[in-house]
Amino acid sequence: MKTAIYPGSFDPVTYGHIDIIERAAKLFDKLIVLVSINPAKPSTFSTEERVDFLRKSTKSVKNIEIDSNSGLLIDYLKKKNADVIVKGLRAMSDFEYEFQMALINKDMYQPAETVFLSANAASMFLSSSAMKQIAMFGGDISAFVPNCISGDIINRLKIQT
Ligand code: ADP
């Protein structure tokens, strides 16, 4: 059974992430979507909220598991007996960082292989941070996140005027 891990901050999940999740789930027997806790990168939403948003947004995908991790990704891979890391690539700006991370992970753990899936054209420019700014100012985020989580996101972020 081939298990792949899709790590990220998912702060919060967007249609860009969901597209990668749906496509990666078709390529592997099991996909673990991993909310990675990075103390150096403060998040807007708590780990529990990010996990909950991911669960609600991916109910239709059967072969996935949502989890969180505060340690090294390669230690998580070893624990799950997995060697594939899935990453989504938007523009060249993602490439440099993701390429560096792929090399570092492989250096630390030889079996680790990073598989890059290109963003689809519609979500090429979509990021969690851009979406959060729009929500903060009361803009329409229905094109960026599913309805089942948009209300919670708006309630948390909207600036009271
Ligand atoms: P960010 O905080 O930059 O939005 P995350 O850490 O949540 O990103 O992203 C996790 C992974 O998903 C990364 O590989 C990132 O490149 C990818 N990703 C993020 N947004 C998109 C998108 N709109 N389309 C495709 N992949 C994406």
PDB file of C-alpha atoms and ligand atoms in Angstrom:
ATOM      1  CA  MET A   1       0.000   0.000   0.000  1.00  0.00           C
ATOM      2  CA  LYS A   2       1.467   3.345  -1.089  1.00  0.00           C
ATOM      3  CA  THR A   3       0.930   6.180   1.378  1.00  0.00           C
ATOM      4  CA  ALA A   4       1.755   9.812   0.550  1.00  0.00           C
ATOM      5  CA  ILE A   5       1.919  12.791   2.894  1.00  0.00           C
ATOM      6  CA  TYR A   6       0.744  16.276   1.868  1.00  0.00           C
ATOM      7  CA  PRO A   7       2.147  18.713   4.474  1.00  0.00           C
ATOM      8  CA  GLY A   8       1.413  22.429   4.785  1.00  0.00           C
ATOM      9  CA  SER A   9       0.168  25.138   7.063  1.00  0.00           C
ATOM     10  CA  PHE A  10      -3.370  25.100   5.610  1.00  0.00           C
ATOM     11  CA  ASP A  11      -4.104  28.360   7.443  1.00  0.00           C
ATOM     12  CA  PRO A  12      -6.835  27.847   6.299  1.00  0.00           C
ATOM     13  CA  VAL A  13      -7.408  25.355   3.484  1.00  0.00           C
ATOM     14  CA  THR A  14      -8.427  26.850   0.103  1.00  0.00           C
ATOM     15  CA  TYR A  15      -9.717  25.405  -3.170  1.00  0.00           C
ATOM     16  CA  GLY A  16      -6.056  25.396  -4.309  1.00  0.00           C
ATOM     17  CA  HIS A  17      -5.172  22.882  -1.581  1.00  0.00           C
ATOM     18  CA  ILE A  18      -8.384  20.910  -2.157  1.00  0.00           C
ATOM     19  CA  ASP A  19      -7.537  20.513  -5.844  1.00  0.00           C
ATOM     20  CA  ILE A  20      -4.113  19.086  -4.941  1.00  0.00           C
ATOM     21  CA  ILE A  21      -5.698  16.787  -2.315  1.00  0.00           C
ATOM     22  CA  GLU A  22      -8.267  15.394  -4.764  1.00  0.00           C
ATOM     23  CA  ARG A  23      -5.687  14.776  -7.480  1.00  0.00           C
ATOM     24  CA  ALA A  24      -3.056  13.279  -5.144  1.00  0.00           C
ATOM     25  CA  ALA A  25      -5.647  10.976  -3.551  1.00  0.00           C
ATOM     26  CA  LYS A  26      -6.170   9.423  -6.995  1.00  0.00           C
ATOM     27  CA  LEU A  27      -2.450   8.713  -7.372  1.00  0.00           C
ATOM     28  CA  PHE A  28      -1.867   6.932  -4.054  1.00  0.00           C
ATOM     29  CA  ASP A  29      -3.661   4.298  -1.979  1.00  0.00           C
ATOM     30  CA  LYS A  30      -3.763   6.634   0.990  1.00  0.00           C
ATOM     31  CA  LEU A  31      -3.079  10.357   1.405  1.00  0.00           C
ATOM     32  CA  ILE A  32      -2.354  11.918   4.789  1.00  0.00           C
ATOM     33  CA  VAL A  33      -2.965  15.673   4.796  1.00  0.00           C
ATOM     34  CA  LEU A  34      -0.674  16.969   7.506  1.00  0.00           C
ATOM     35  CA  VAL A  35      -1.160  20.286   9.278  1.00  0.00           C
ATOM     36  CA  SER A  36       2.428  21.150  10.102  1.00  0.00           C
ATOM     37  CA  ILE A  37       2.950  23.160  13.252  1.00  0.00           C
ATOM     38  CA  ASN A  38       5.812  25.592  12.746  1.00  0.00           C
ATOM     39  CA  PRO A  39       6.663  27.707  15.823  1.00  0.00           C
ATOM     40  CA  ALA A  40       8.602  30.104  13.560  1.00  0.00           C
ATOM     41  CA  LYS A  41       5.498  30.805  11.445  1.00  0.00           C
ATOM     42  CA  PRO A  42       2.603  32.052  13.586  1.00  0.00           C
ATOM     43  CA  SER A  43      -0.792  30.944  12.298  1.00  0.00           C
ATOM     44  CA  THR A  44      -4.127  32.770  12.195  1.00  0.00           C
ATOM     45  CA  PHE A  45      -6.156  29.653  12.990  1.00  0.00           C
ATOM     46  CA  SER A  46      -5.400  27.081  15.696  1.00  0.00           C
ATOM     47  CA  THR A  47      -4.236  23.590  14.756  1.00  0.00           C
ATOM     48  CA  GLU A  48      -7.673  22.208  15.749  1.00  0.00           C
ATOM     49  CA  GLU A  49      -9.470  24.746  13.533  1.00  0.00           C
ATOM     50  CA  ARG A  50      -7.200  24.001  10.566  1.00  0.00           C
ATOM     51  CA  VAL A  51      -7.743  20.246  10.983  1.00  0.00           C
ATOM     52  CA  ASP A  52     -11.500  20.789  11.320  1.00  0.00           C
ATOM     53  CA  PHE A  53     -11.683  22.987   8.186  1.00  0.00           C
ATOM     54  CA  LEU A  54      -9.756  20.337   6.239  1.00  0.00           C
ATOM     55  CA  ARG A  55     -12.080  17.548   7.465  1.00  0.00           C
ATOM     56  CA  LYS A  56     -15.202  19.492   6.502  1.00  0.00           C
ATOM     57  CA  SER A  57     -13.798  20.445   3.083  1.00  0.00           C
ATOM     58  CA  THR A  58     -12.666  16.958   2.038  1.00  0.00           C
ATOM     59  CA  LYS A  59     -15.561  14.769   3.170  1.00  0.00           C
ATOM     60  CA  SER A  60     -16.036  13.353  -0.328  1.00  0.00           C
ATOM     61  CA  VAL A  61     -12.455  12.042  -0.577  1.00  0.00           C
ATOM     62  CA  LYS A  62     -12.450   8.574   0.939  1.00  0.00           C
ATOM     63  CA  ASN A  63      -8.804   7.532   1.068  1.00  0.00           C
ATOM     64  CA  ILE A  64      -7.494  10.447   3.110  1.00  0.00           C
ATOM     65  CA  GLU A  65      -6.652  11.090   6.727  1.00  0.00           C
ATOM     66  CA  ILE A  66      -6.139  14.515   8.315  1.00  0.00           C
ATOM     67  CA  ASP A  67      -3.475  14.781  10.996  1.00  0.00           C
ATOM     68  CA  SER A  68      -1.136  17.342  12.558  1.00  0.00           C
ATOM     69  CA  ASN A  69       2.531  17.247  13.456  1.00  0.00           C
ATOM     70  CA  SER A  70       4.883  19.493  15.374  1.00  0.00           C
ATOM     71  CA  GLY A  71       8.116  17.660  14.675  1.00  0.00           C
ATOM     72  CA  LEU A  72      10.291  16.993  11.657  1.00  0.00           C
ATOM     73  CA  LEU A  73       8.450  15.837   8.551  1.00  0.00           C
ATOM     74  CA  ILE A  74      10.915  12.993   7.931  1.00  0.00           C
ATOM     75  CA  ASP A  75      10.267  11.613  11.428  1.00  0.00           C
ATOM     76  CA  TYR A  76       6.559  11.612  10.628  1.00  0.00           C
ATOM     77  CA  LEU A  77       7.256   9.797   7.343  1.00  0.00           C
ATOM     78  CA  LYS A  78       9.215   7.119   9.175  1.00  0.00           C
ATOM     79  CA  LYS A  79       6.465   6.742  11.779  1.00  0.00           C
ATOM     80  CA  LYS A  80       3.857   6.226   9.053  1.00  0.00           C
ATOM     81  CA  ASN A  81       6.108   3.986   6.963  1.00  0.00           C
ATOM     82  CA  ALA A  82       5.716   6.408   4.034  1.00  0.00           C
ATOM     83  CA  ASP A  83       8.280   7.865   1.651  1.00  0.00           C
ATOM     84  CA  VAL A  84       6.297  10.177  -0.655  1.00  0.00           C
ATOM     85  CA  ILE A  85       5.796  13.880   0.068  1.00  0.00           C
ATOM     86  CA  VAL A  86       3.246  15.703  -2.111  1.00  0.00           C
ATOM     87  CA  LYS A  87       3.591  19.426  -2.770  1.00  0.00           C
ATOM     88  CA  GLY A  88       1.586  21.844  -4.866  1.00  0.00           C
ATOM     89  CA  LEU A  89       3.444  24.294  -7.096  1.00  0.00           C
ATOM     90  CA  ARG A  90       1.859  27.582  -8.087  1.00  0.00           C
ATOM     91  CA  ALA A  91       4.384  29.863  -9.774  1.00  0.00           C
ATOM     92  CA  MET A  92       8.155  29.939  -9.874  1.00  0.00           C
ATOM     93  CA  SER A  93       8.038  31.688  -6.499  1.00  0.00           C
ATOM     94  CA  ASP A  94       6.985  28.407  -4.835  1.00  0.00           C
ATOM     95  CA  PHE A  95       9.643  26.462  -6.677  1.00  0.00           C
ATOM     96  CA  GLU A  96      12.818  27.699  -4.995  1.00  0.00           C
ATOM     97  CA  TYR A  97      11.583  27.074  -1.469  1.00  0.00           C
ATOM     98  CA  GLU A  98       9.923  23.744  -2.266  1.00  0.00           C
ATOM     99  CA  PHE A  99      12.974  22.520  -4.207  1.00  0.00           C
ATOM    100  CA  GLN A 100      15.218  23.377  -1.252  1.00  0.00           C
ATOM    101  CA  MET A 101      12.906  21.542   1.159  1.00  0.00           C
ATOM    102  CA  ALA A 102      12.802  18.484  -1.131  1.00  0.00           C
ATOM    103  CA  LEU A 103      16.614  18.359  -1.212  1.00  0.00           C
ATOM    104  CA  ILE A 104      16.937  18.833   2.547  1.00  0.00           C
ATOM    105  CA  ASN A 105      14.369  16.128   3.280  1.00  0.00           C
ATOM    106  CA  LYS A 106      16.101  13.713   0.891  1.00  0.00           C
ATOM    107  CA  ASP A 107      19.462  14.499   2.431  1.00  0.00           C
ATOM    108  CA  MET A 108      18.122  13.713   5.912  1.00  0.00           C
ATOM    109  CA  TYR A 109      16.157  10.649   4.804  1.00  0.00           C
ATOM    110  CA  GLN A 110      17.192   9.007   1.526  1.00  0.00           C
ATOM    111  CA  PRO A 111      13.907   7.170   0.793  1.00  0.00           C
ATOM    112  CA  ALA A 112      11.968  10.482   0.828  1.00  0.00           C
ATOM    113  CA  GLU A 113      10.694  11.432  -2.626  1.00  0.00           C
ATOM    114  CA  THR A 114       8.888  14.734  -3.197  1.00  0.00           C
ATOM    115  CA  VAL A 115       6.227  14.703  -5.911  1.00  0.00           C
ATOM    116  CA  PHE A 116       5.172  18.105  -7.274  1.00  0.00           C
ATOM    117  CA  LEU A 117       1.714  18.663  -8.695  1.00  0.00           C
ATOM    118  CA  SER A 118       1.164  21.869 -10.633  1.00  0.00           C
ATOM    119  CA  ALA A 119      -1.636  24.140  -9.466  1.00  0.00           C
ATOM    120  CA  ASN A 120      -4.606  24.267 -11.775  1.00  0.00           C
ATOM    121  CA  ALA A 121      -4.983  27.488 -13.747  1.00  0.00           C
ATOM    122  CA  ALA A 122      -7.921  28.713 -11.646  1.00  0.00           C
ATOM    123  CA  SER A 123      -6.040  28.585  -8.347  1.00  0.00           C
ATOM    124  CA  MET A 124      -2.602  29.585  -9.609  1.00  0.00           C
ATOM    125  CA  PHE A 125      -2.829  32.930  -7.777  1.00  0.00           C
ATOM    126  CA  LEU A 126      -4.767  31.729  -4.756  1.00  0.00           C
ATOM    127  CA  SER A 127      -3.088  31.742  -1.348  1.00  0.00           C
ATOM    128  CA  SER A 128      -4.462  31.445   2.172  1.00  0.00           C
ATOM    129  CA  SER A 129      -3.040  34.863   3.039  1.00  0.00           C
ATOM    130  CA  ALA A 130      -4.659  36.670   0.083  1.00  0.00           C
ATOM    131  CA  MET A 131      -7.977  35.018   0.888  1.00  0.00           C
ATOM    132  CA  LYS A 132      -7.696  36.071   4.558  1.00  0.00           C
ATOM    133  CA  GLN A 133      -7.146  39.704   3.575  1.00  0.00           C
ATOM    134  CA  ILE A 134     -10.258  39.672   1.407  1.00  0.00           C
ATOM    135  CA  ALA A 135     -12.297  38.096   4.251  1.00  0.00           C
ATOM    136  CA  MET A 136     -10.996  40.681   6.722  1.00  0.00           C
ATOM    137  CA  PHE A 137     -12.456  43.484   4.664  1.00  0.00           C
ATOM    138  CA  GLY A 138     -15.776  41.727   4.162  1.00  0.00           C
ATOM    139  CA  GLY A 139     -15.080  40.646   0.562  1.00  0.00           C
ATOM    140  CA  ASP A 140     -16.622  37.639  -1.163  1.00  0.00           C
ATOM    141  CA  ILE A 141     -14.494  34.516  -0.603  1.00  0.00           C
ATOM    142  CA  SER A 142     -16.919  32.009  -2.121  1.00  0.00           C
ATOM    143  CA  ALA A 143     -14.603  31.393  -5.084  1.00  0.00           C
ATOM    144  CA  PHE A 144     -11.692  30.551  -2.763  1.00  0.00           C
ATOM    145  CA  VAL A 145     -13.050  28.298   0.019  1.00  0.00           C
ATOM    146  CA  PRO A 146     -16.022  25.900   0.300  1.00  0.00           C
ATOM    147  CA  ASN A 147     -19.323  27.172   1.766  1.00  0.00           C
ATOM    148  CA  CYS A 148     -19.105  24.754   4.690  1.00  0.00           C
ATOM    149  CA  ILE A 149     -16.188  26.724   6.176  1.00  0.00           C
ATOM    150  CA  SER A 150     -16.514  30.250   4.725  1.00  0.00           C
ATOM    151  CA  GLY A 151     -18.917  31.457   7.459  1.00  0.00           C
ATOM    152  CA  ASP A 152     -16.514  30.453  10.242  1.00  0.00           C
ATOM    153  CA  ILE A 153     -13.600  32.112   8.447  1.00  0.00           C
ATOM    154  CA  ILE A 154     -15.488  35.374   7.903  1.00  0.00           C
ATOM    155  CA  ASN A 155     -16.762  35.453  11.511  1.00  0.00           C
ATOM    156  CA  ARG A 156     -13.227  35.060  12.828  1.00  0.00           C
ATOM    157  CA  LEU A 157     -11.562  37.552  10.493  1.00  0.00           C
ATOM    158  CA  LYS A 158     -14.032  40.276   9.636  1.00  0.00           C
ATOM    159  CA  ILE A 159     -13.016  43.652  11.031  1.00  0.00           C
ATOM    160  CA  GLN A 160     -15.928  45.065  13.010  1.00  0.00           C
ATOM    161  CA  THR A 161     -16.846  48.488  11.592  1.00  0.00           C
TER     162      THR A 161
HETATM  163  P1  ADP B   1       0.632  28.840   1.844  1.00  0.00           P
HETATM  164  O1  ADP B   1       0.710  29.163   3.300  1.00  0.00           O
HETATM  165  O2  ADP B   1       1.770  29.332   0.996  1.00  0.00           O
HETATM  166  O3  ADP B   1      -0.718  29.093   1.194  1.00  0.00           O
HETATM  167  P2  ADP B   1       0.677  26.038   2.615  1.00  0.00           P
HETATM  168  O4  ADP B   1       1.858  25.810   3.479  1.00  0.00           O
HETATM  169  O5  ADP B   1      -0.651  25.984   3.261  1.00  0.00           O
HETATM  170  O6  ADP B   1       0.853  27.331   1.731  1.00  0.00           O
HETATM  171  O7  ADP B   1       0.687  25.061   1.372  1.00  0.00           O
HETATM  172  C1  ADP B   1       0.893  23.700   1.436  1.00  0.00           C
HETATM  173  C2  ADP B   1       1.218  23.221   0.052  1.00  0.00           C
HETATM  174  O8  ADP B   1       0.133  23.548  -0.836  1.00  0.00           O
HETATM  175  C3  ADP B   1       2.454  23.848  -0.585  1.00  0.00           C
HETATM  176  O9  ADP B   1       3.074  22.851  -1.368  1.00  0.00           O
HETATM  177  C4  ADP B   1       1.893  24.941  -1.453  1.00  0.00           C
HETATM  178  O10 ADP B   1       2.749  25.236  -2.533  1.00  0.00           O
HETATM  179  C5  ADP B   1       0.608  24.292  -1.924  1.00  0.00           C
HETATM  180  N1  ADP B   1      -0.412  25.277  -2.306  1.00  0.00           N
HETATM  181  C6  ADP B   1      -0.830  26.346  -1.613  1.00  0.00           C
HETATM  182  N2  ADP B   1      -1.768  27.036  -2.293  1.00  0.00           N
HETATM  183  C7  ADP B   1      -1.942  26.380  -3.482  1.00  0.00           C
HETATM  184  C8  ADP B   1      -2.747  26.596  -4.649  1.00  0.00           C
HETATM  185  N3  ADP B   1      -3.544  27.663  -4.748  1.00  0.00           N
HETATM  186  N4  ADP B   1      -2.660  25.713  -5.658  1.00  0.00           N
HETATM  187  C9  ADP B   1      -1.820  24.647  -5.566  1.00  0.00           C
HETATM  188  N5  ADP B   1      -1.024  24.395  -4.517  1.00  0.00           N
HETATM  189  C10 ADP B   1      -1.079  25.236  -3.469  1.00  0.00           C
END
